[in-house]
CSV table of C-alpha atoms (C1' of nucleotides) in Angstrom, one decimal:
chain,number,residue,atom,x,y,z
A,1,UNK,CA,23.8,9.4,-11.8
A,2,UNK,CA,22.1,6.2,-10.1
A,3,UNK,CA,19.2,5.8,-7.9
A,4,UNK,CA,18.6,3.6,-5.1
A,5,UNK,CA,16.5,0.6,-5.7
A,6,UNK,CA,12.9,0.5,-4.9
A,7,UNK,CA,12.3,-0.2,-1.2
A,8,UNK,CA,16.0,0.0,0.1
A,9,UNK,CA,17.7,2.8,2.2
A,10,UNK,CA,21.0,4.5,2.4
A,11,UNK,CA,22.0,5.4,5.9
A,12,UNK,CA,24.2,8.7,6.0
A,13,UNK,CA,26.3,8.9,9.1
A,14,UNK,CA,23.7,11.0,11.3
A,15,UNK,CA,21.0,8.7,10.4
A,16,UNK,CA,23.5,5.6,11.1
A,17,UNK,CA,24.1,6.9,14.5
A,18,UNK,CA,20.6,6.8,15.7
A,19,UNK,CA,20.0,3.4,14.5
A,20,UNK,CA,23.0,2.2,16.1
A,21,UNK,CA,21.8,3.6,19.3
A,22,UNK,CA,18.5,1.7,18.7
A,23,UNK,CA,20.1,-1.6,18.0
A,24,UNK,CA,22.8,-1.3,20.8
A,25,UNK,CA,19.7,-0.9,23.3
A,26,UNK,CA,18.0,-4.0,21.8
A,27,UNK,CA,21.0,-6.0,21.8
A,28,UNK,CA,21.6,-5.0,25.5
A,29,UNK,CA,18.3,-6.0,26.6
A,30,UNK,CA,18.1,-9.5,24.5
A,31,UNK,CA,22.0,-10.3,25.9
A,32,UNK,CA,20.4,-9.6,29.5
A,33,UNK,CA,17.9,-12.2,29.0
A,34,UNK,CA,20.6,-14.7,28.1
A,35,UNK,CA,20.4,-14.9,24.4
A,36,UNK,CA,23.5,-15.1,22.2
A,37,UNK,CA,24.2,-13.3,18.7
A,38,UNK,CA,24.6,-15.4,15.8
A,39,UNK,CA,24.7,-14.8,12.1
A,40,UNK,CA,24.3,-16.9,8.7
A,41,UNK,CA,24.6,-16.0,5.4
A,42,UNK,CA,22.6,-13.6,3.3
A,43,UNK,CA,22.1,-16.0,0.6
A,44,UNK,CA,20.8,-19.7,0.9
A,45,UNK,CA,19.4,-22.5,-1.3
A,46,UNK,CA,16.2,-21.5,-3.2
A,47,UNK,CA,14.8,-24.9,-1.8
A,48,UNK,CA,15.2,-23.8,2.1
A,49,UNK,CA,12.2,-21.4,1.4
A,50,UNK,CA,10.2,-23.6,-1.2
A,51,UNK,CA,10.1,-26.4,0.9
A,52,UNK,CA,7.5,-25.0,3.3
A,53,UNK,CA,6.2,-22.1,1.4
A,54,UNK,CA,3.4,-21.3,-0.9
A,55,UNK,CA,3.5,-20.0,-4.5
A,56,UNK,CA,3.0,-16.3,-3.1
A,57,UNK,CA,6.0,-16.3,-0.8
A,58,UNK,CA,8.2,-17.8,-3.4
A,59,UNK,CA,7.2,-15.1,-5.9
A,60,UNK,CA,8.3,-12.5,-3.4
A,61,UNK,CA,12.0,-14.0,-3.0
A,62,UNK,CA,15.0,-12.3,-4.6
A,63,UNK,CA,16.2,-15.4,-6.2
A,64,UNK,CA,18.9,-16.1,-9.0
A,65,UNK,CA,20.7,-19.0,-10.5
A,66,UNK,CA,24.4,-18.8,-9.8
A,67,UNK,CA,27.2,-19.7,-12.1
A,68,UNK,CA,27.4,-23.4,-10.9
A,69,UNK,CA,23.4,-23.6,-12.1
A,70,UNK,CA,22.0,-23.6,-8.4
A,71,UNK,CA,18.9,-21.7,-7.5
A,72,UNK,CA,20.0,-19.2,-4.8
A,73,UNK,CA,17.8,-16.9,-2.9
A,74,UNK,CA,18.4,-13.9,-0.4
A,75,UNK,CA,16.9,-14.7,2.7
A,76,UNK,CA,13.6,-13.5,3.4
A,77,UNK,CA,13.5,-14.4,6.8
A,78,UNK,CA,16.0,-15.9,9.5
A,79,UNK,CA,14.2,-18.8,10.9
A,80,UNK,CA,14.9,-21.3,7.9
A,81,UNK,CA,18.3,-20.4,8.3
A,82,UNK,CA,18.7,-21.0,12.0
A,83,UNK,CA,16.6,-24.2,11.9
A,84,UNK,CA,19.1,-25.4,9.1
A,85,UNK,CA,22.3,-24.7,11.3
A,86,UNK,CA,20.6,-26.0,14.5
A,87,UNK,CA,19.8,-29.4,12.6
A,88,UNK,CA,23.1,-29.7,11.2
A,89,UNK,CA,25.2,-29.0,14.7
A,90,UNK,CA,22.1,-30.3,17.1
A,91,UNK,CA,24.7,-33.0,18.1
A,92,UNK,CA,27.1,-30.7,19.8
A,93,UNK,CA,24.8,-28.2,20.8
A,94,UNK,CA,23.8,-28.2,24.4
A,95,UNK,CA,19.9,-27.3,24.9
A,96,UNK,CA,18.1,-24.9,25.4
A,97,UNK,CA,19.8,-22.9,22.7
A,98,UNK,CA,18.8,-19.1,23.2
A,99,UNK,CA,20.0,-17.2,20.2
A,100,UNK,CA,19.4,-13.8,18.5
A,101,UNK,CA,20.5,-11.9,15.2
A,102,UNK,CA,19.5,-8.6,13.6
A,103,UNK,CA,19.8,-9.8,9.9
A,104,UNK,CA,19.3,-7.8,6.9
A,105,UNK,CA,16.4,-9.3,4.7
A,106,UNK,CA,14.7,-8.9,1.6
A,107,UNK,CA,11.3,-9.4,0.2
A,108,UNK,CA,10.0,-8.6,-3.3
A,109,UNK,CA,7.1,-6.7,-2.2
A,110,UNK,CA,5.6,-3.5,-2.9
A,111,UNK,CA,7.1,-1.1,-0.5
A,112,UNK,CA,4.4,0.5,2.0
A,113,UNK,CA,4.4,2.4,5.3
A,114,UNK,CA,6.6,0.1,7.6
A,115,UNK,CA,7.3,-2.2,4.7
A,116,UNK,CA,10.5,-2.2,2.6
A,117,UNK,CA,12.3,-4.6,0.2
A,118,UNK,CA,15.4,-4.5,2.3
A,119,UNK,CA,15.1,-4.2,6.0
A,120,UNK,CA,16.4,-5.5,9.5
A,121,UNK,CA,14.7,-7.8,11.5
A,122,UNK,CA,15.3,-8.7,15.1
A,123,UNK,CA,14.9,-12.5,15.5
A,124,UNK,CA,15.3,-14.4,18.9
A,125,UNK,CA,14.4,-18.0,19.6
A,126,UNK,CA,14.6,-20.5,22.3
A,127,UNK,CA,15.1,-24.0,20.9
A,128,UNK,CA,14.8,-27.6,22.7
A,129,UNK,CA,12.2,-26.5,25.4
A,130,UNK,CA,8.4,-27.0,24.9
A,131,UNK,CA,7.9,-25.9,28.4
A,132,UNK,CA,5.7,-22.7,28.8
A,133,UNK,CA,8.6,-20.8,30.7
A,134,UNK,CA,10.5,-20.8,27.4
A,135,UNK,CA,7.2,-19.2,25.5
A,136,UNK,CA,7.1,-16.7,28.9
A,137,UNK,CA,10.7,-15.6,28.2
A,138,UNK,CA,10.3,-15.0,24.8
A,139,UNK,CA,7.2,-12.5,25.2
A,140,UNK,CA,8.9,-11.1,28.2
A,141,UNK,CA,11.9,-10.4,26.2
A,142,UNK,CA,9.8,-8.6,23.7
A,143,UNK,CA,8.2,-6.4,26.0
A,144,UNK,CA,11.1,-5.6,27.9
A,145,UNK,CA,13.2,-4.6,25.0
A,146,UNK,CA,10.1,-2.2,23.8
A,147,UNK,CA,10.2,-0.6,27.6
A,148,UNK,CA,14.0,-0.1,27.5
A,149,UNK,CA,13.6,1.9,24.1
A,150,UNK,CA,11.0,4.1,25.9
A,151,UNK,CA,7.6,2.6,25.2
A,152,UNK,CA,4.9,1.8,27.9
A,153,UNK,CA,1.8,0.1,28.4
A,154,UNK,CA,-0.2,2.8,26.8
A,155,UNK,CA,1.7,2.5,23.5
A,156,UNK,CA,1.8,-1.2,22.8
A,157,UNK,CA,-0.4,-4.2,23.1
A,158,UNK,CA,0.4,-7.6,23.0
A,159,UNK,CA,-2.0,-10.0,21.8
A,160,UNK,CA,-1.8,-13.8,22.7
A,161,UNK,CA,-3.7,-16.8,21.4
A,162,UNK,CA,-2.9,-20.5,20.6
A,163,UNK,CA,-3.2,-22.3,17.4
A,164,UNK,CA,-3.7,-25.5,19.1
A,165,UNK,CA,-6.8,-24.2,21.3
A,166,UNK,CA,-8.4,-23.0,18.2
A,167,UNK,CA,-8.2,-26.1,16.3
A,168,UNK,CA,-9.2,-27.9,19.6
A,169,UNK,CA,-12.2,-25.9,19.9
A,170,UNK,CA,-13.4,-26.4,16.4
A,171,UNK,CA,-13.0,-30.0,16.4
A,172,UNK,CA,-15.2,-29.9,19.6
A,173,UNK,CA,-17.9,-28.2,17.9
A,174,UNK,CA,-17.7,-30.4,14.9
A,175,UNK,CA,-15.4,-28.6,12.4
A,176,UNK,CA,-12.7,-30.3,10.7
A,177,UNK,CA,-11.5,-28.3,7.9
A,178,UNK,CA,-10.1,-25.7,10.4
A,179,UNK,CA,-7.5,-24.9,7.8
A,180,UNK,CA,-9.9,-22.9,6.0
A,181,UNK,CA,-11.7,-21.5,9.0
A,182,UNK,CA,-8.4,-20.2,10.7
A,183,UNK,CA,-7.8,-18.3,7.4
A,184,UNK,CA,-11.2,-16.7,7.7
A,185,UNK,CA,-10.8,-16.0,11.5
A,186,UNK,CA,-7.4,-14.3,10.6
A,187,UNK,CA,-9.4,-11.7,8.4
A,188,UNK,CA,-12.2,-11.1,11.0
A,189,UNK,CA,-10.7,-7.6,12.0
A,190,UNK,CA,-10.5,-6.5,8.4
A,191,UNK,CA,-14.0,-7.4,7.4
A,192,UNK,CA,-17.6,-6.6,8.4
A,193,UNK,CA,-19.5,-8.8,10.5
A,194,UNK,CA,-21.8,-9.7,7.5
A,195,UNK,CA,-19.0,-10.6,5.7
A,196,UNK,CA,-17.6,-12.6,8.1
A,197,UNK,CA,-20.6,-14.7,8.6
A,198,UNK,CA,-21.1,-15.0,5.0
A,199,UNK,CA,-17.6,-16.7,4.5
A,200,UNK,CA,-18.2,-19.0,7.1
A,201,UNK,CA,-21.4,-20.0,5.6
A,202,UNK,CA,-19.6,-20.4,2.5
A,203,UNK,CA,-17.5,-23.2,4.0
A,204,UNK,CA,-20.7,-24.7,5.1
A,205,UNK,CA,-20.5,-24.0,8.9
A,206,UNK,CA,-24.1,-23.8,10.3
A,207,UNK,CA,-25.6,-21.0,12.1
A,208,UNK,CA,-25.2,-22.3,15.5
A,209,UNK,CA,-21.5,-23.1,15.0
A,210,UNK,CA,-21.0,-19.6,13.8
A,211,UNK,CA,-22.6,-18.3,17.1
A,212,UNK,CA,-20.1,-20.6,19.0
A,213,UNK,CA,-17.2,-19.2,16.9
A,214,UNK,CA,-18.2,-15.4,17.7
A,215,UNK,CA,-18.5,-16.3,21.5
A,216,UNK,CA,-15.3,-17.8,21.6
A,217,UNK,CA,-13.6,-15.2,19.7
A,218,UNK,CA,-15.0,-12.6,21.8
A,219,UNK,CA,-13.5,-14.2,24.9
A,220,UNK,CA,-10.7,-11.7,24.4
A,221,UNK,CA,-9.6,-9.4,27.4
A,222,UNK,CA,-7.2,-9.7,30.2
A,223,UNK,CA,-5.0,-12.8,29.6
A,224,UNK,CA,-5.3,-14.6,32.9
A,225,UNK,CA,-9.0,-14.2,33.7
A,226,UNK,CA,-9.9,-14.9,30.0
A,227,UNK,CA,-8.0,-18.0,30.5
A,228,UNK,CA,-9.6,-19.0,33.6
A,229,UNK,CA,-12.8,-18.3,32.1
A,230,UNK,CA,-12.1,-20.7,29.3
A,231,UNK,CA,-11.0,-23.2,31.7
A,232,UNK,CA,-14.3,-23.5,33.5
A,233,UNK,CA,-16.6,-23.6,30.2
A,234,UNK,CA,-14.1,-25.9,28.4
A,235,UNK,CA,-13.4,-29.2,30.6
A,236,UNK,CA,-12.7,-31.4,27.2
A,237,UNK,CA,-9.4,-33.1,27.3
A,238,UNK,CA,-7.6,-31.7,24.6
A,239,UNK,CA,-8.3,-28.2,24.8
A,240,UNK,CA,-7.8,-28.2,28.7
A,241,UNK,CA,-4.4,-29.4,28.3
A,242,UNK,CA,-3.8,-26.4,26.2
A,243,UNK,CA,-5.6,-23.9,28.5
A,244,UNK,CA,-3.4,-25.1,31.3
A,245,UNK,CA,0.1,-24.5,29.3
A,246,UNK,CA,-1.6,-21.0,28.8
A,247,UNK,CA,-2.4,-20.4,32.3
A,248,UNK,CA,0.8,-21.0,33.5
A,249,UNK,CA,2.4,-18.4,30.9
A,250,UNK,CA,-0.4,-15.9,31.9
A,251,UNK,CA,0.5,-16.4,35.6
A,252,UNK,CA,4.1,-15.9,34.9
A,253,UNK,CA,3.8,-12.9,32.7
A,254,UNK,CA,1.6,-11.5,35.5
A,255,UNK,CA,4.4,-12.5,37.9
A,256,UNK,CA,7.0,-10.5,36.2
A,257,UNK,CA,4.6,-7.5,36.1
A,258,UNK,CA,4.0,-7.3,32.4
A,259,UNK,CA,0.0,-7.9,32.9
A,260,UNK,CA,-0.8,-4.6,31.5
A,261,UNK,CA,0.8,-5.2,28.4
A,262,UNK,CA,-1.2,-8.4,27.4
A,263,UNK,CA,-4.4,-9.2,26.0
A,264,UNK,CA,-5.7,-12.6,25.2
A,265,UNK,CA,-7.1,-12.7,21.7
A,266,UNK,CA,-8.2,-15.7,20.0
A,267,UNK,CA,-8.6,-14.3,16.6
A,268,UNK,CA,-4.8,-14.0,16.5
A,269,UNK,CA,-3.5,-16.7,14.0
A,270,UNK,CA,-0.7,-15.4,12.1
A,271,UNK,CA,0.7,-16.7,8.9
A,272,UNK,CA,-0.5,-20.3,8.4
A,273,UNK,CA,1.4,-23.8,8.1
A,274,UNK,CA,4.5,-22.3,10.4
A,275,UNK,CA,3.3,-22.5,14.1
A,276,UNK,CA,2.0,-25.3,16.1
A,277,UNK,CA,1.0,-23.6,19.6
A,278,UNK,CA,1.1,-20.2,21.2
A,279,UNK,CA,1.1,-17.2,18.9
A,280,UNK,CA,1.3,-13.6,19.5
A,281,UNK,CA,1.5,-10.0,17.7
A,282,UNK,CA,2.6,-6.7,19.1
A,283,UNK,CA,0.6,-3.9,17.8
A,284,UNK,CA,0.8,-0.1,18.8
A,285,UNK,CA,-2.6,0.6,20.8
A,286,UNK,CA,-4.2,2.9,18.2
A,287,UNK,CA,-3.4,0.5,15.3
A,288,UNK,CA,-2.0,3.1,13.3
A,289,UNK,CA,0.8,1.1,12.0
A,290,UNK,CA,1.1,-2.7,10.9
A,291,UNK,CA,2.1,-5.5,13.3
A,292,UNK,CA,5.6,-4.9,15.1
A,293,UNK,CA,6.3,-8.2,15.9
A,294,UNK,CA,5.1,-11.5,15.3
A,295,UNK,CA,5.9,-14.8,16.8
A,296,UNK,CA,5.2,-17.8,18.4
A,297,UNK,CA,5.6,-21.8,18.8
A,298,UNK,CA,6.8,-24.0,15.7
A,299,UNK,CA,7.6,-27.1,17.3
A,300,UNK,CA,8.1,-29.2,13.8
A,301,UNK,CA,10.2,-27.1,11.7
A,302,UNK,CA,13.4,-29.1,12.5
A,303,UNK,CA,11.6,-32.3,11.5
A,304,UNK,CA,10.4,-30.7,8.2
A,305,UNK,CA,14.1,-30.1,7.7
A,306,UNK,CA,15.2,-33.5,8.4
A,307,UNK,CA,16.2,-33.2,11.8
A,308,UNK,CA,14.9,-34.7,14.9
A,309,UNK,CA,12.3,-33.0,17.1
A,310,UNK,CA,13.3,-29.8,18.4
A,311,UNK,CA,10.7,-27.7,20.0
A,312,UNK,CA,11.0,-23.8,19.3
A,313,UNK,CA,9.5,-20.6,20.3
A,314,UNK,CA,10.6,-17.1,19.0
A,315,UNK,CA,9.6,-13.9,17.2
A,316,UNK,CA,10.7,-11.5,14.6
A,317,UNK,CA,10.5,-7.6,14.5
A,318,UNK,CA,11.2,-5.4,11.7
A,319,UNK,CA,12.9,-2.4,12.2
A,320,UNK,CA,10.7,-0.2,9.8
A,321,UNK,CA,7.5,-0.3,11.7
A,322,UNK,CA,9.6,0.0,15.0
A,323,UNK,CA,11.3,3.3,13.8
A,324,UNK,CA,7.8,4.8,12.7
A,325,UNK,CA,6.4,4.3,16.2
A,326,UNK,CA,9.5,5.6,17.8
A,327,UNK,CA,9.2,8.7,15.9
A,328,UNK,CA,5.6,8.9,16.5
A,329,UNK,CA,6.1,9.0,20.0
A,330,UNK,CA,9.2,11.1,19.8
A,331,UNK,CA,11.6,8.7,21.2
A,332,UNK,CA,13.7,7.9,18.0
A,333,UNK,CA,17.4,9.2,18.8
A,334,UNK,CA,18.5,12.3,17.7
A,335,UNK,CA,20.3,12.0,14.4
A,336,UNK,CA,23.7,13.4,15.0
A,337,UNK,CA,27.2,12.5,14.9
A,338,UNK,CA,29.7,13.4,17.4
A,339,UNK,CA,33.6,13.4,18.1
A,340,UNK,CA,35.3,14.4,21.2
A,341,UNK,CA,37.6,17.2,19.9
A,342,UNK,CA,38.6,19.1,16.7
A,343,UNK,CA,42.0,20.7,16.4
A,344,UNK,CA,41.8,23.8,14.6
A,345,UNK,CA,45.4,25.4,13.1
A,346,UNK,CA,46.9,28.7,12.4
A,347,UNK,CA,50.0,28.8,10.8
A,348,UNK,CA,52.7,25.9,10.3
A,349,UNK,CA,51.9,23.9,13.3
A,350,UNK,CA,51.8,20.4,11.8
A,351,UNK,CA,54.4,18.6,13.7
A,352,UNK,CA,52.7,19.6,17.2
A,353,UNK,CA,49.2,18.8,15.8
A,354,UNK,CA,50.5,15.2,14.6
A,355,UNK,CA,51.8,14.6,18.1
A,356,UNK,CA,48.9,15.7,19.8
A,357,UNK,CA,46.7,13.6,17.3
A,358,UNK,CA,48.3,10.4,18.0
A,359,UNK,CA,48.7,10.7,21.7
A,360,UNK,CA,44.9,11.5,22.1
A,361,UNK,CA,44.0,8.7,19.9
A,362,UNK,CA,45.9,6.3,21.6
A,363,UNK,CA,44.1,7.2,24.6
A,364,UNK,CA,40.8,6.5,22.9
A,365,UNK,CA,39.7,10.0,22.2
A,366,UNK,CA,37.8,10.6,19.0
A,367,UNK,CA,39.7,13.3,17.4
A,368,UNK,CA,39.7,15.1,13.9
A,369,UNK,CA,41.5,18.2,12.5
A,370,UNK,CA,41.6,20.4,9.6
A,371,UNK,CA,42.9,19.1,6.2
A,372,UNK,CA,41.3,21.5,3.9
A,373,UNK,CA,43.5,24.5,4.8
A,374,UNK,CA,40.7,26.7,5.9
A,375,UNK,CA,40.8,29.7,7.8
A,376,UNK,CA,40.2,29.7,11.7
A,377,UNK,CA,36.6,30.9,11.2
A,378,UNK,CA,35.6,28.3,8.9
A,379,UNK,CA,37.4,25.7,10.6
A,380,UNK,CA,35.2,26.3,13.9
A,381,UNK,CA,32.2,26.5,11.6
A,382,UNK,CA,33.1,22.9,10.4
A,383,UNK,CA,33.9,21.7,14.0
A,384,UNK,CA,30.6,22.5,15.0
A,385,UNK,CA,29.0,20.7,12.1
A,386,UNK,CA,31.0,17.7,13.0
A,387,UNK,CA,29.5,18.0,16.4
A,388,UNK,CA,32.7,18.0,18.3
A,389,UNK,CA,32.2,18.4,21.9
A,390,UNK,CA,35.7,20.5,22.3
A,391,UNK,CA,37.7,22.7,20.1
A,392,UNK,CA,41.4,23.1,20.4
A,393,UNK,CA,43.0,25.9,18.7
A,394,UNK,CA,46.7,25.4,18.1
A,395,UNK,CA,48.2,28.7,16.6
A,396,UNK,CA,51.9,29.4,15.8
A,397,UNK,CA,52.1,32.6,18.0
A,398,UNK,CA,50.9,30.9,21.0
A,399,UNK,CA,53.0,27.8,20.5
A,400,UNK,CA,56.1,30.1,21.0
A,401,UNK,CA,55.1,30.1,24.5
A,402,UNK,CA,54.1,26.7,24.8
A,403,UNK,CA,50.2,27.6,24.9
A,404,UNK,CA,47.1,26.3,23.1
A,405,UNK,CA,43.5,27.3,23.7
A,406,UNK,CA,40.8,24.9,24.5
A,407,UNK,CA,37.2,25.7,24.2
A,408,UNK,CA,34.0,23.8,25.3
A,409,UNK,CA,32.0,23.9,22.3
A,410,UNK,CA,28.7,23.0,24.3
A,411,UNK,CA,29.1,26.0,26.7
A,412,UNK,CA,31.3,28.3,24.8
A,413,UNK,CA,33.8,28.6,27.9
A,414,UNK,CA,37.6,28.7,26.8
A,415,UNK,CA,40.9,28.5,28.7
A,416,UNK,CA,44.4,29.1,27.5
A,417,UNK,CA,46.5,26.2,28.9
A,418,UNK,CA,49.8,24.8,28.2
A,419,UNK,CA,50.4,22.1,25.4
A,420,UNK,CA,52.4,19.9,27.8
A,421,UNK,CA,49.9,20.1,30.7
A,422,UNK,CA,47.0,19.0,28.1
A,423,UNK,CA,48.7,16.0,26.4
A,424,UNK,CA,49.9,14.8,29.7
A,425,UNK,CA,46.5,14.6,31.4
A,426,UNK,CA,43.6,15.1,28.7
A,427,UNK,CA,41.1,13.4,30.9
A,428,UNK,CA,41.0,16.6,33.0
A,429,UNK,CA,39.8,18.7,29.9
A,430,UNK,CA,38.1,16.2,27.9
A,431,UNK,CA,35.2,13.7,28.1
A,432,UNK,CA,34.6,10.9,25.7
A,433,UNK,CA,31.4,10.6,23.7
A,434,UNK,CA,29.5,7.4,24.3
B,1,G,C1',-0.4,-7.7,-10.2
B,2,C,C1',-4.6,-4.0,-8.8
B,3,C,C1',-6.3,1.1,-7.2
B,4,G,C1',-5.1,6.3,-5.6
B,5,G,C1',-1.9,10.6,-4.9
B,6,G,C1',2.5,12.9,-6.5
B,7,G,C1',7.5,14.0,-9.1
B,8,U,C1',10.8,21.9,-9.8
B,9,G,C1',18.8,22.6,-7.6
B,10,G,C1',21.7,17.9,-2.5
B,11,G,C1',17.4,19.0,1.1
B,12,G,C1',12.7,21.8,1.6
B,13,U,C1',9.4,25.0,-1.7
B,14,A,C1',6.8,29.1,-5.0
B,15,G,C1',4.9,29.3,-10.1
B,16,C,C1',0.9,25.5,-12.7
B,17,A,C1',-6.3,27.1,-12.5
B,18,U,C1',-6.0,31.3,-17.1
B,19,G,C1',0.9,28.5,-21.4
B,20,G,C1',4.4,33.8,-22.7
B,21,U,C1',11.3,38.2,-20.0
B,22,U,C1',16.9,35.8,-16.7
B,23,A,C1',11.7,30.0,-12.8
B,24,U,C1',11.0,32.2,-6.5
B,25,C,C1',12.6,32.0,-1.7
B,26,C,C1',15.0,29.3,2.8
B,27,U,C1',18.5,26.0,3.3
B,28,A,C1',23.1,23.2,2.2
B,29,U,C1',27.7,23.3,-0.6
B,30,G,C1',32.3,25.8,-2.3
B,31,G,C1',35.0,30.7,-2.4
B,32,G,C1',36.0,35.4,-0.1
B,33,A,C1',35.8,39.8,3.6
B,34,C,C1',35.9,40.7,9.1
B,35,U,C1',44.3,41.6,11.4
B,36,G,C1',43.8,34.9,15.6
B,37,U,C1',38.1,34.3,19.0
B,38,G,C1',35.2,32.9,14.9
B,39,G,C1',29.1,29.0,15.7
B,40,A,C1',27.4,35.6,13.6
B,41,U,C1',26.9,39.0,9.6
B,42,C,C1',27.9,40.5,4.4
B,43,C,C1',29.5,39.6,-0.8
B,44,C,C1',30.3,36.1,-4.8
B,45,A,C1',29.6,31.4,-7.1
B,46,U,C1',28.0,26.2,-8.3
B,47,G,C1',23.2,24.1,-8.6
B,48,A,C1',16.5,22.3,-10.7
B,49,C,C1',11.3,21.8,-13.9
B,50,U,C1',11.4,13.0,-13.7
B,51,C,C1',12.1,10.9,-19.2
B,52,G,C1',9.7,10.6,-24.1
B,53,G,C1',5.9,11.7,-27.5
B,54,G,C1',1.6,15.2,-28.8
B,55,U,C1',-1.1,20.2,-28.9
B,56,U,C1',0.9,25.3,-29.8
B,57,C,C1',4.1,30.9,-32.7
B,58,A,C1',5.5,29.6,-27.4
B,59,A,C1',4.8,24.1,-22.6
B,60,A,C1',7.4,23.6,-15.5
B,61,U,C1',2.3,25.0,-16.6
B,62,C,C1',-2.5,21.4,-21.4
B,63,U,C1',-2.3,16.0,-23.1
B,64,C,C1',-0.9,10.9,-23.4
B,65,G,C1',2.7,6.8,-22.6
B,66,G,C1',7.1,5.1,-19.4
B,67,C,C1',10.1,5.5,-15.2
B,68,C,C1',10.2,6.6,-10.1
B,69,C,C1',8.4,8.1,-5.2
B,70,C,C1',4.3,7.9,-1.4
B,71,G,C1',0.1,5.4,0.4
B,72,G,C1',-3.8,1.6,-0.1
B,73,C,C1',-5.5,-3.7,-1.8
B,74,C,C1',-3.2,-8.6,-2.1
B,75,C,C1',0.0,-11.0,0.9
B,76,C,C1',3.0,-10.7,5.1
B,77,A,C1',7.3,-16.0,6.4
RNA sequence: GCCGGGGUGGGGUAGCAUGGUUAUCCUAUGGGACUGUGGAUCCCAUGACUCGGGUUCAAAUCUCGGCCCCGGCCCCA
């Protein structure tokens, strides 16, 4: 016997049915926002990931050498692949490009709650526009798809910040090594006040500077209000430009009715080296789980890949945390398979059954029948386990008079009708699943 | 890589402190009975102590190690 590889999952039909419902809800919402689905290979050249990543990230790749001596990696994220496609096809594409995908990704990490080695991740991106409305579209889409799955503002919180704003702010108070400071700011929620301060002191940040940083980070709250407060207290040129574009995003999100979901939180940083502007995260309000989404602006990745300048904004949402959150709220779909009709047989009625099967299947019904030579009782048991909505009993005796029995397995009602009548207008008797 | 908690039929479990008959119960699965109305009930069957070493007359039980699972740290693209 073999076992599943660590951090991977098997999906049995009932589990698959639930997952399909969730994914199709997501796809529907995203497509309502005008995104088109794409896909890319699961394997890519190792360099696609090593070019911009640190050692730790590379250690977490599923990588191997192929027979041609190339180093190959399973994709750990989608963005490099999408940007690769974009850069190589930029000439033929008309911008803005709005693409989405739900790829399977692989990361060689230690599995934990909400983190696996193989998982799905919804990715949506807008390329070609640096307008704040692109940011708004992406954030709105994130919120809307969660709403369509059954969440509301009491469940989730979108926290937004902007890397440029932080950078400008730090420059204004005389801090130049903002890289290191960002790293510490990113950890702020996890460490104590005291440790936070000591880490900053370790970088030779002065006490007054730390006070300023603290004040700035504490400016979190209602998105639009926080931004307006900041704009009156920060008139410096660099920062006020950033604030203006954030103000437009905030205003637009309010106009779309998403105000209650959003918090402005300057301590949001996200992983380094990737994002260039607005960044956001989505969490459950109780902070029971790890981040559900992460995303933001990454305007220079295309150039880094040897293309022209293509501004970009997008996010990724893993399926593992989503499932945990949906289960917690009891909105994970019922794990159940269903068919429209099961045909139970008594005696030798093969010819008639074949005709019924073919006719109904051609009309688009999901139909199954006994191929185990079970007795009637066991056939009915099996039909129920299959989740059949209706049961058709075709028996030798009744068939001599042209009759069959149709039972609704949900209500238990049954009726004897003629085979001819049933086959000629099945829609009178059956409804389709889904 | 580090730290903690765990592994008993396909799934869920009892037993483990205090070693000692045929390892408990539920469920699932296969078969059968109930004259072709049955989702029920009853009967029968299949099926497990994570692996290896140690202690012992005797190990599911005590002990050491490996493997695996769950959670946490690191990291999180």
